[in-house]
Amino acid sequence: MERDYATATNRDVRLDIIMDIAELPGAESVRSLTRLFEIETDMDLKVDLLDSLLGIDGHKEEKLIMLTLGTRQGLPGEIRQSAIDGLIDWMINV
């Protein structure tokens, strides 16, 4: 699915792939979303990738990695805020 994501040019198709990956069981789904987050250049899709973690139960360590990436200095405020919101949720549910 990551390969499909990388070759897709339509935002809606990419969003569908994000949701499909988020529905897969196991920690690998979070690792896959993290890899996509790192290569994504569209800021709105980066937010969507972070937000997709909310629907995934468990896999705390993998989620923490991705959420921490989202708080990096230099990223737009909207992305950083989404990551911070995710970290707050993560802390509540630890």
mmCIF file of N, CA, C and O in Angstrom:
data_model
loop_
_atom_site.group_PDB
_atom_site.id
_atom_site.type_symbol
_atom_site.label_atom_id
_atom_site.label_comp_id
_atom_site.label_asym_id
_atom_site.label_seq_id
_atom_site.Cartn_x
_atom_site.Cartn_y
_atom_site.Cartn_z
ATOM 1 N N MET A 1 0.815 -1.196 0.000
ATOM 2 C CA MET A 1 0.000 0.000 0.000
ATOM 3 C C MET A 1 0.859 1.261 0.000
ATOM 4 O O MET A 1 0.445 2.268 -0.547
ATOM 5 N N GLU A 2 2.031 1.181 0.626
ATOM 6 C CA GLU A 2 2.906 2.352 0.635
ATOM 7 C C GLU A 2 3.318 2.734 -0.783
ATOM 8 O O GLU A 2 3.393 3.921 -1.099
ATOM 9 N N ARG A 3 3.562 1.737 -1.592
ATOM 10 C CA ARG A 3 3.949 2.006 -2.982
ATOM 11 C C ARG A 3 2.795 2.678 -3.724
ATOM 12 O O ARG A 3 3.006 3.630 -4.485
ATOM 13 N N ASP A 4 1.576 2.202 -3.486
ATOM 14 C CA ASP A 4 0.399 2.825 -4.105
ATOM 15 C C ASP A 4 0.279 4.276 -3.668
ATOM 16 O O ASP A 4 -0.040 5.156 -4.465
ATOM 17 N N TYR A 5 0.533 4.526 -2.401
ATOM 18 C CA TYR A 5 0.457 5.883 -1.855
ATOM 19 C C TYR A 5 1.482 6.789 -2.554
ATOM 20 O O TYR A 5 1.165 7.904 -2.954
ATOM 21 N N ALA A 6 2.688 6.284 -2.682
ATOM 22 C CA ALA A 6 3.766 7.089 -3.263
ATOM 23 C C ALA A 6 3.504 7.435 -4.722
ATOM 24 O O ALA A 6 3.908 8.508 -5.187
ATOM 25 N N THR A 7 2.794 6.564 -5.427
ATOM 26 C CA THR A 7 2.537 6.824 -6.844
ATOM 27 C C THR A 7 1.223 7.563 -7.085
ATOM 28 O O THR A 7 1.001 8.075 -8.180
ATOM 29 N N ALA A 8 0.374 7.615 -6.083
ATOM 30 C CA ALA A 8 -0.919 8.298 -6.246
ATOM 31 C C ALA A 8 -0.698 9.812 -6.295
ATOM 32 O O ALA A 8 0.085 10.365 -5.523
ATOM 33 N N THR A 9 -1.412 10.454 -7.185
ATOM 34 C CA THR A 9 -1.296 11.903 -7.297
ATOM 35 C C THR A 9 -2.553 12.618 -6.794
ATOM 36 O O THR A 9 -2.514 13.814 -6.541
ATOM 37 N N ASN A 10 -3.617 11.879 -6.626
ATOM 38 C CA ASN A 10 -4.883 12.445 -6.180
ATOM 39 C C ASN A 10 -4.948 12.422 -4.653
ATOM 40 O O ASN A 10 -4.736 11.382 -4.030
ATOM 41 N N ARG A 11 -5.264 13.549 -4.066
ATOM 42 C CA ARG A 11 -5.315 13.669 -2.607
ATOM 43 C C ARG A 11 -6.329 12.692 -1.998
ATOM 44 O O ARG A 11 -6.074 12.078 -0.973
ATOM 45 N N ASP A 12 -7.504 12.569 -2.617
ATOM 46 C CA ASP A 12 -8.532 11.674 -2.086
ATOM 47 C C ASP A 12 -8.083 10.216 -2.104
ATOM 48 O O ASP A 12 -8.386 9.457 -1.182
ATOM 49 N N VAL A 13 -7.366 9.830 -3.139
ATOM 50 C CA VAL A 13 -6.840 8.465 -3.219
ATOM 51 C C VAL A 13 -5.829 8.246 -2.098
ATOM 52 O O VAL A 13 -5.851 7.219 -1.410
ATOM 53 N N ARG A 14 -4.963 9.216 -1.890
ATOM 54 C CA ARG A 14 -3.973 9.109 -0.809
ATOM 55 C C ARG A 14 -4.664 9.007 0.552
ATOM 56 O O ARG A 14 -4.272 8.224 1.399
ATOM 57 N N LEU A 15 -5.696 9.799 0.743
ATOM 58 C CA LEU A 15 -6.434 9.762 2.007
ATOM 59 C C LEU A 15 -7.096 8.397 2.214
ATOM 60 O O LEU A 15 -7.073 7.857 3.323
ATOM 61 N N ASP A 16 -7.650 7.830 1.154
ATOM 62 C CA ASP A 16 -8.241 6.485 1.242
ATOM 63 C C ASP A 16 -7.188 5.448 1.641
ATOM 64 O O ASP A 16 -7.460 4.555 2.452
ATOM 65 N N ILE A 17 -5.990 5.577 1.089
ATOM 66 C CA ILE A 17 -4.916 4.635 1.415
ATOM 67 C C ILE A 17 -4.508 4.790 2.877
ATOM 68 O O ILE A 17 -4.281 3.788 3.572
ATOM 69 N N ILE A 18 -4.443 6.020 3.360
ATOM 70 C CA ILE A 18 -4.137 6.261 4.771
ATOM 71 C C ILE A 18 -5.151 5.533 5.655
ATOM 72 O O ILE A 18 -4.786 4.840 6.608
ATOM 73 N N MET A 19 -6.418 5.695 5.337
ATOM 74 C CA MET A 19 -7.470 5.057 6.141
ATOM 75 C C MET A 19 -7.395 3.536 6.060
ATOM 76 O O MET A 19 -7.595 2.846 7.060
ATOM 77 N N ASP A 20 -7.082 3.014 4.869
ATOM 78 C CA ASP A 20 -6.943 1.559 4.721
ATOM 79 C C ASP A 20 -5.789 1.032 5.574
ATOM 80 O O ASP A 20 -5.919 -0.005 6.227
ATOM 81 N N ILE A 21 -4.670 1.731 5.566
ATOM 82 C CA ILE A 21 -3.525 1.306 6.373
ATOM 83 C C ILE A 21 -3.872 1.383 7.853
ATOM 84 O O ILE A 21 -3.531 0.482 8.626
ATOM 85 N N ALA A 22 -4.545 2.441 8.261
ATOM 86 C CA ALA A 22 -4.895 2.628 9.674
ATOM 87 C C ALA A 22 -5.827 1.527 10.181
ATOM 88 O O ALA A 22 -5.858 1.247 11.379
ATOM 89 N N GLU A 23 -6.572 0.894 9.291
ATOM 90 C CA GLU A 23 -7.488 -0.169 9.686
ATOM 91 C C GLU A 23 -6.811 -1.532 9.795
ATOM 92 O O GLU A 23 -7.405 -2.478 10.314
ATOM 93 N N LEU A 24 -5.572 -1.639 9.327
ATOM 94 C CA LEU A 24 -4.859 -2.912 9.393
ATOM 95 C C LEU A 24 -4.443 -3.196 10.830
ATOM 96 O O LEU A 24 -4.065 -2.286 11.564
ATOM 97 N N PRO A 25 -4.490 -4.460 11.236
ATOM 98 C CA PRO A 25 -4.069 -4.789 12.599
ATOM 99 C C PRO A 25 -2.543 -4.792 12.718
ATOM 100 O O PRO A 25 -1.839 -4.987 11.731
ATOM 101 N N GLY A 26 -2.069 -4.545 13.910
ATOM 102 C CA GLY A 26 -0.646 -4.676 14.187
ATOM 103 C C GLY A 26 0.123 -3.370 14.151
ATOM 104 O O GLY A 26 -0.320 -2.370 13.580
ATOM 105 N N ALA A 27 1.279 -3.427 14.780
ATOM 106 C CA ALA A 27 2.141 -2.253 14.890
ATOM 107 C C ALA A 27 2.700 -1.821 13.537
ATOM 108 O O ALA A 27 3.048 -0.652 13.346
ATOM 109 N N GLU A 28 2.765 -2.740 12.592
ATOM 110 C CA GLU A 28 3.305 -2.389 11.280
ATOM 111 C C GLU A 28 2.472 -1.310 10.595
ATOM 112 O O GLU A 28 3.008 -0.512 9.832
ATOM 113 N N SER A 29 1.178 -1.258 10.887
ATOM 114 C CA SER A 29 0.350 -0.205 10.288
ATOM 115 C C SER A 29 0.824 1.170 10.757
ATOM 116 O O SER A 29 0.914 2.101 9.953
ATOM 117 N N VAL A 30 1.174 1.294 12.030
ATOM 118 C CA VAL A 30 1.657 2.582 12.542
ATOM 119 C C VAL A 30 3.029 2.896 11.952
ATOM 120 O O VAL A 30 3.299 4.037 11.567
ATOM 121 N N ARG A 31 3.883 1.897 11.848
ATOM 122 C CA ARG A 31 5.199 2.123 11.235
ATOM 123 C C ARG A 31 5.058 2.547 9.781
ATOM 124 O O ARG A 31 5.787 3.416 9.301
ATOM 125 N N SER A 32 4.107 1.968 9.080
ATOM 126 C CA SER A 32 3.857 2.342 7.689
ATOM 127 C C SER A 32 3.384 3.789 7.599
ATOM 128 O O SER A 32 3.857 4.562 6.755
ATOM 129 N N LEU A 33 2.456 4.165 8.464
ATOM 130 C CA LEU A 33 1.975 5.552 8.478
ATOM 131 C C LEU A 33 3.110 6.520 8.803
ATOM 132 O O LEU A 33 3.179 7.617 8.247
ATOM 133 N N THR A 34 4.010 6.110 9.674
ATOM 134 C CA THR A 34 5.160 6.950 10.017
ATOM 135 C C THR A 34 6.054 7.156 8.800
ATOM 136 O O THR A 34 6.510 8.280 8.536
ATOM 137 N N ARG A 35 6.308 6.102 8.057
ATOM 138 C CA ARG A 35 7.125 6.235 6.843
ATOM 139 C C ARG A 35 6.453 7.171 5.842
ATOM 140 O O ARG A 35 7.117 8.005 5.219
ATOM 141 N N LEU A 36 5.141 7.056 5.703
ATOM 142 C CA LEU A 36 4.423 7.947 4.801
ATOM 143 C C LEU A 36 4.481 9.389 5.291
ATOM 144 O O LEU A 36 4.632 10.323 4.495
ATOM 145 N N PHE A 37 4.382 9.579 6.600
ATOM 146 C CA PHE A 37 4.476 10.919 7.180
ATOM 147 C C PHE A 37 5.815 11.563 6.825
ATOM 148 O O PHE A 37 5.878 12.736 6.473
ATOM 149 N N GLU A 38 6.867 10.772 6.881
ATOM 150 C CA GLU A 38 8.199 11.308 6.613
ATOM 151 C C GLU A 38 8.391 11.724 5.159
ATOM 152 O O GLU A 38 9.129 12.672 4.890
ATOM 153 N N ILE A 39 7.728 11.060 4.221
ATOM 154 C CA ILE A 39 7.917 11.400 2.805
ATOM 155 C C ILE A 39 6.871 12.378 2.278
ATOM 156 O O ILE A 39 7.066 12.970 1.220
ATOM 157 N N GLU A 40 5.775 12.532 3.009
ATOM 158 C CA GLU A 40 4.679 13.376 2.524
ATOM 159 C C GLU A 40 5.105 14.845 2.496
ATOM 160 O O GLU A 40 5.717 15.347 3.428
ATOM 161 N N THR A 41 4.747 15.526 1.411
ATOM 162 C CA THR A 41 5.054 16.953 1.286
ATOM 163 C C THR A 41 3.814 17.826 1.449
ATOM 164 O O THR A 41 3.947 19.021 1.722
ATOM 165 N N ASP A 42 2.633 17.260 1.284
ATOM 166 C CA ASP A 42 1.389 18.004 1.444
ATOM 167 C C ASP A 42 1.091 18.151 2.932
ATOM 168 O O ASP A 42 0.937 17.170 3.652
ATOM 169 N N MET A 43 1.031 19.382 3.395
ATOM 170 C CA MET A 43 0.865 19.644 4.822
ATOM 171 C C MET A 43 -0.472 19.127 5.360
ATOM 172 O O MET A 43 -0.539 18.622 6.487
ATOM 173 N N ASP A 44 -1.519 19.233 4.579
ATOM 174 C CA ASP A 44 -2.827 18.733 5.023
ATOM 175 C C ASP A 44 -2.808 17.213 5.184
ATOM 176 O O ASP A 44 -3.403 16.674 6.127
ATOM 177 N N LEU A 45 -2.130 16.526 4.280
ATOM 178 C CA LEU A 45 -2.044 15.071 4.389
ATOM 179 C C LEU A 45 -1.172 14.663 5.571
ATOM 180 O O LEU A 45 -1.413 13.629 6.199
ATOM 181 N N LYS A 46 -0.165 15.477 5.893
ATOM 182 C CA LYS A 46 0.623 15.191 7.101
ATOM 183 C C LYS A 46 -0.277 15.231 8.337
ATOM 184 O O LYS A 46 -0.180 14.380 9.217
ATOM 185 N N VAL A 47 -1.163 16.222 8.383
ATOM 186 C CA VAL A 47 -2.116 16.311 9.501
ATOM 187 C C VAL A 47 -3.033 15.090 9.482
ATOM 188 O O VAL A 47 -3.294 14.491 10.525
ATOM 189 N N ASP A 48 -3.508 14.709 8.310
ATOM 190 C CA ASP A 48 -4.379 13.534 8.201
ATOM 191 C C ASP A 48 -3.659 12.274 8.675
ATOM 192 O O ASP A 48 -4.266 11.415 9.331
ATOM 193 N N LEU A 49 -2.385 12.154 8.346
ATOM 194 C CA LEU A 49 -1.614 10.995 8.800
ATOM 195 C C LEU A 49 -1.532 10.969 10.323
ATOM 196 O O LEU A 49 -1.741 9.921 10.944
ATOM 197 N N LEU A 50 -1.249 12.108 10.930
ATOM 198 C CA LEU A 50 -1.206 12.169 12.399
ATOM 199 C C LEU A 50 -2.570 11.846 12.999
ATOM 200 O O LEU A 50 -2.667 11.073 13.958
ATOM 201 N N ASP A 51 -3.606 12.422 12.423
ATOM 202 C CA ASP A 51 -4.956 12.210 12.947
ATOM 203 C C ASP A 51 -5.411 10.760 12.804
ATOM 204 O O ASP A 51 -6.245 10.286 13.580
ATOM 205 N N SER A 52 -4.867 10.057 11.823
ATOM 206 C CA SER A 52 -5.271 8.660 11.616
ATOM 207 C C SER A 52 -4.884 7.779 12.805
ATOM 208 O O SER A 52 -5.477 6.722 13.016
ATOM 209 N N LEU A 53 -3.926 8.223 13.608
ATOM 210 C CA LEU A 53 -3.511 7.441 14.772
ATOM 211 C C LEU A 53 -4.607 7.337 15.820
ATOM 212 O O LEU A 53 -4.627 6.394 16.613
ATOM 213 N N LEU A 54 -5.512 8.295 15.840
ATOM 214 C CA LEU A 54 -6.573 8.296 16.843
ATOM 215 C C LEU A 54 -7.457 7.057 16.754
ATOM 216 O O LEU A 54 -7.997 6.613 17.760
ATOM 217 N N GLY A 55 -7.593 6.505 15.574
ATOM 218 C CA GLY A 55 -8.451 5.345 15.385
ATOM 219 C C GLY A 55 -7.750 4.016 15.595
ATOM 220 O O GLY A 55 -8.346 2.961 15.403
ATOM 221 N N ILE A 56 -6.481 4.057 15.983
ATOM 222 C CA ILE A 56 -5.707 2.822 16.153
ATOM 223 C C ILE A 56 -5.512 2.566 17.636
ATOM 224 O O ILE A 56 -4.996 3.418 18.361
ATOM 225 N N ASP A 57 -5.935 1.399 18.082
ATOM 226 C CA ASP A 57 -5.760 1.022 19.483
ATOM 227 C C ASP A 57 -4.390 0.386 19.690
ATOM 228 O O ASP A 57 -3.903 -0.363 18.836
ATOM 229 N N GLY A 58 -3.789 0.683 20.838
ATOM 230 C CA GLY A 58 -2.513 0.068 21.191
ATOM 231 C C GLY A 58 -1.340 0.674 20.449
ATOM 232 O O GLY A 58 -1.410 1.778 19.921
ATOM 233 N N HIS A 59 -0.240 -0.062 20.428
ATOM 234 C CA HIS A 59 0.973 0.316 19.699
ATOM 235 C C HIS A 59 1.515 1.670 20.141
ATOM 236 O O HIS A 59 1.868 2.520 19.336
ATOM 237 N N LYS A 60 1.559 1.848 21.456
ATOM 238 C CA LYS A 60 1.948 3.129 22.055
ATOM 239 C C LYS A 60 3.335 3.590 21.617
ATOM 240 O O LYS A 60 3.527 4.756 21.305
ATOM 241 N N GLU A 61 4.301 2.680 21.625
ATOM 242 C CA GLU A 61 5.671 3.068 21.287
ATOM 243 C C GLU A 61 5.776 3.540 19.847
ATOM 244 O O GLU A 61 6.446 4.536 19.561
ATOM 245 N N GLU A 62 5.121 2.841 18.941
ATOM 246 C CA GLU A 62 5.157 3.215 17.535
ATOM 247 C C GLU A 62 4.468 4.564 17.320
ATOM 248 O O GLU A 62 4.946 5.396 16.542
ATOM 249 N N LYS A 63 3.355 4.759 18.006
ATOM 250 C CA LYS A 63 2.653 6.045 17.895
ATOM 251 C C LYS A 63 3.515 7.189 18.409
ATOM 252 O O LYS A 63 3.551 8.270 17.818
ATOM 253 N N LEU A 64 4.207 6.961 19.514
ATOM 254 C CA LEU A 64 5.049 8.003 20.093
ATOM 255 C C LEU A 64 6.124 8.460 19.115
ATOM 256 O O LEU A 64 6.400 9.657 19.004
ATOM 257 N N ILE A 65 6.685 7.531 18.380
ATOM 258 C CA ILE A 65 7.703 7.883 17.386
ATOM 259 C C ILE A 65 7.121 8.838 16.353
ATOM 260 O O ILE A 65 7.699 9.889 16.051
ATOM 261 N N MET A 66 5.966 8.492 15.805
ATOM 262 C CA MET A 66 5.368 9.320 14.767
ATOM 263 C C MET A 66 4.940 10.681 15.319
ATOM 264 O O MET A 66 5.171 11.719 14.694
ATOM 265 N N LEU A 67 4.325 10.681 16.484
ATOM 266 C CA LEU A 67 3.868 11.941 17.070
ATOM 267 C C LEU A 67 5.045 12.861 17.392
ATOM 268 O O LEU A 67 4.953 14.075 17.204
ATOM 269 N N THR A 68 6.146 12.275 17.834
ATOM 270 C CA THR A 68 7.336 13.075 18.109
ATOM 271 C C THR A 68 7.882 13.695 16.826
ATOM 272 O O THR A 68 8.299 14.858 16.825
ATOM 273 N N LEU A 69 7.862 12.949 15.735
ATOM 274 C CA LEU A 69 8.289 13.500 14.444
ATOM 275 C C LEU A 69 7.442 14.714 14.060
ATOM 276 O O LEU A 69 7.939 15.666 13.472
ATOM 277 N N GLY A 70 6.172 14.656 14.413
ATOM 278 C CA GLY A 70 5.257 15.739 14.064
ATOM 279 C C GLY A 70 5.467 17.016 14.853
ATOM 280 O O GLY A 70 4.922 18.061 14.498
ATOM 281 N N THR A 71 6.251 16.949 15.914
ATOM 282 C CA THR A 71 6.494 18.148 16.728
ATOM 283 C C THR A 71 7.807 18.827 16.370
ATOM 284 O O THR A 71 8.180 19.812 17.006
ATOM 285 N N ARG A 72 8.495 18.344 15.368
ATOM 286 C CA ARG A 72 9.804 18.904 15.000
ATOM 287 C C ARG A 72 9.711 20.383 14.682
ATOM 288 O O ARG A 72 8.754 20.851 14.046
ATOM 289 N N GLN A 73 10.733 21.066 15.112
ATOM 290 C CA GLN A 73 10.841 22.487 14.809
ATOM 291 C C GLN A 73 10.948 22.657 13.298
ATOM 292 O O GLN A 73 11.553 21.849 12.605
ATOM 293 N N GLY A 74 10.324 23.697 12.802
ATOM 294 C CA GLY A 74 10.353 23.968 11.377
ATOM 295 C C GLY A 74 9.115 23.488 10.639
ATOM 296 O O GLY A 74 8.857 23.932 9.523
ATOM 297 N N LEU A 75 8.358 22.588 11.244
ATOM 298 C CA LEU A 75 7.101 22.166 10.630
ATOM 299 C C LEU A 75 6.053 23.246 10.874
ATOM 300 O O LEU A 75 6.099 23.944 11.893
ATOM 301 N N PRO A 76 5.101 23.380 9.976
ATOM 302 C CA PRO A 76 4.032 24.366 10.175
ATOM 303 C C PRO A 76 3.260 24.121 11.470
ATOM 304 O O PRO A 76 3.138 22.977 11.936
ATOM 305 N N GLY A 77 2.725 25.186 12.020
ATOM 306 C CA GLY A 77 2.009 25.125 13.286
ATOM 307 C C GLY A 77 0.861 24.143 13.293
ATOM 308 O O GLY A 77 0.613 23.480 14.304
ATOM 309 N N GLU A 78 0.146 24.024 12.192
ATOM 310 C CA GLU A 78 -1.004 23.115 12.130
ATOM 311 C C GLU A 78 -0.568 21.660 12.329
ATOM 312 O O GLU A 78 -1.234 20.892 13.019
ATOM 313 N N ILE A 79 0.564 21.307 11.737
ATOM 314 C CA ILE A 79 1.077 19.942 11.888
ATOM 315 C C ILE A 79 1.537 19.723 13.322
ATOM 316 O O ILE A 79 1.202 18.713 13.950
ATOM 317 N N ARG A 80 2.287 20.671 13.832
ATOM 318 C CA ARG A 80 2.797 20.543 15.198
ATOM 319 C C ARG A 80 1.647 20.473 16.202
ATOM 320 O O ARG A 80 1.682 19.700 17.153
ATOM 321 N N GLN A 81 0.597 21.270 15.985
ATOM 322 C CA GLN A 81 -0.545 21.249 16.897
ATOM 323 C C GLN A 81 -1.265 19.906 16.859
ATOM 324 O O GLN A 81 -1.672 19.385 17.888
ATOM 325 N N SER A 82 -1.396 19.338 15.671
ATOM 326 C CA SER A 82 -2.021 18.024 15.552
ATOM 327 C C SER A 82 -1.193 16.972 16.291
ATOM 328 O O SER A 82 -1.743 16.104 16.977
ATOM 329 N N ALA A 83 0.123 17.063 16.170
ATOM 330 C CA ALA A 83 1.000 16.122 16.872
ATOM 331 C C ALA A 83 0.899 16.310 18.386
ATOM 332 O O ALA A 83 0.852 15.331 19.136
ATOM 333 N N ILE A 84 0.847 17.554 18.830
ATOM 334 C CA ILE A 84 0.715 17.831 20.266
ATOM 335 C C ILE A 84 -0.614 17.292 20.786
ATOM 336 O O ILE A 84 -0.663 16.667 21.847
ATOM 337 N N ASP A 85 -1.676 17.505 20.032
ATOM 338 C CA ASP A 85 -2.980 16.957 20.425
ATOM 339 C C ASP A 85 -2.913 15.436 20.524
ATOM 340 O O ASP A 85 -3.472 14.832 21.439
ATOM 341 N N GLY A 86 -2.229 14.826 19.572
ATOM 342 C CA GLY A 86 -2.066 13.379 19.598
ATOM 343 C C GLY A 86 -1.249 12.917 20.796
ATOM 344 O O GLY A 86 -1.541 11.889 21.402
ATOM 345 N N LEU A 87 -0.233 13.689 21.155
ATOM 346 C CA LEU A 87 0.569 13.356 22.329
ATOM 347 C C LEU A 87 -0.241 13.465 23.615
ATOM 348 O O LEU A 87 -0.093 12.644 24.522
ATOM 349 N N ILE A 88 -1.095 14.464 23.670
ATOM 350 C CA ILE A 88 -1.971 14.605 24.851
ATOM 351 C C ILE A 88 -2.876 13.386 24.965
ATOM 352 O O ILE A 88 -3.023 12.792 26.042
ATOM 353 N N ASP A 89 -3.486 12.996 23.849
ATOM 354 C CA ASP A 89 -4.331 11.800 23.840
ATOM 355 C C ASP A 89 -3.519 10.571 24.213
ATOM 356 O O ASP A 89 -3.976 9.719 24.967
ATOM 357 N N TRP A 90 -2.299 10.486 23.683
ATOM 358 C CA TRP A 90 -1.420 9.358 23.967
ATOM 359 C C TRP A 90 -1.137 9.275 25.472
ATOM 360 O O TRP A 90 -1.188 8.206 26.049
ATOM 361 N N MET A 91 -0.852 10.432 26.085
ATOM 362 C CA MET A 91 -0.536 10.458 27.519
ATOM 363 C C MET A 91 -1.744 10.059 28.367
ATOM 364 O O MET A 91 -1.596 9.369 29.373
ATOM 365 N N ILE A 92 -2.910 10.470 27.959
ATOM 366 C CA ILE A 92 -4.134 10.134 28.697
ATOM 367 C C ILE A 92 -4.389 8.636 28.647
ATOM 368 O O ILE A 92 -4.863 8.036 29.618
ATOM 369 N N ASN A 93 -4.056 8.018 27.538
ATOM 370 C CA ASN A 93 -4.374 6.607 27.333
ATOM 371 C C ASN A 93 -3.210 5.656 27.608
ATOM 372 O O ASN A 93 -3.303 4.477 27.276
ATOM 373 N N VAL A 94 -2.137 6.139 28.182
ATOM 374 C CA VAL A 94 -0.999 5.259 28.484
ATOM 375 C C VAL A 94 -1.339 4.352 29.642
ATOM 376 O O VAL A 94 -1.967 4.660 30.572
#
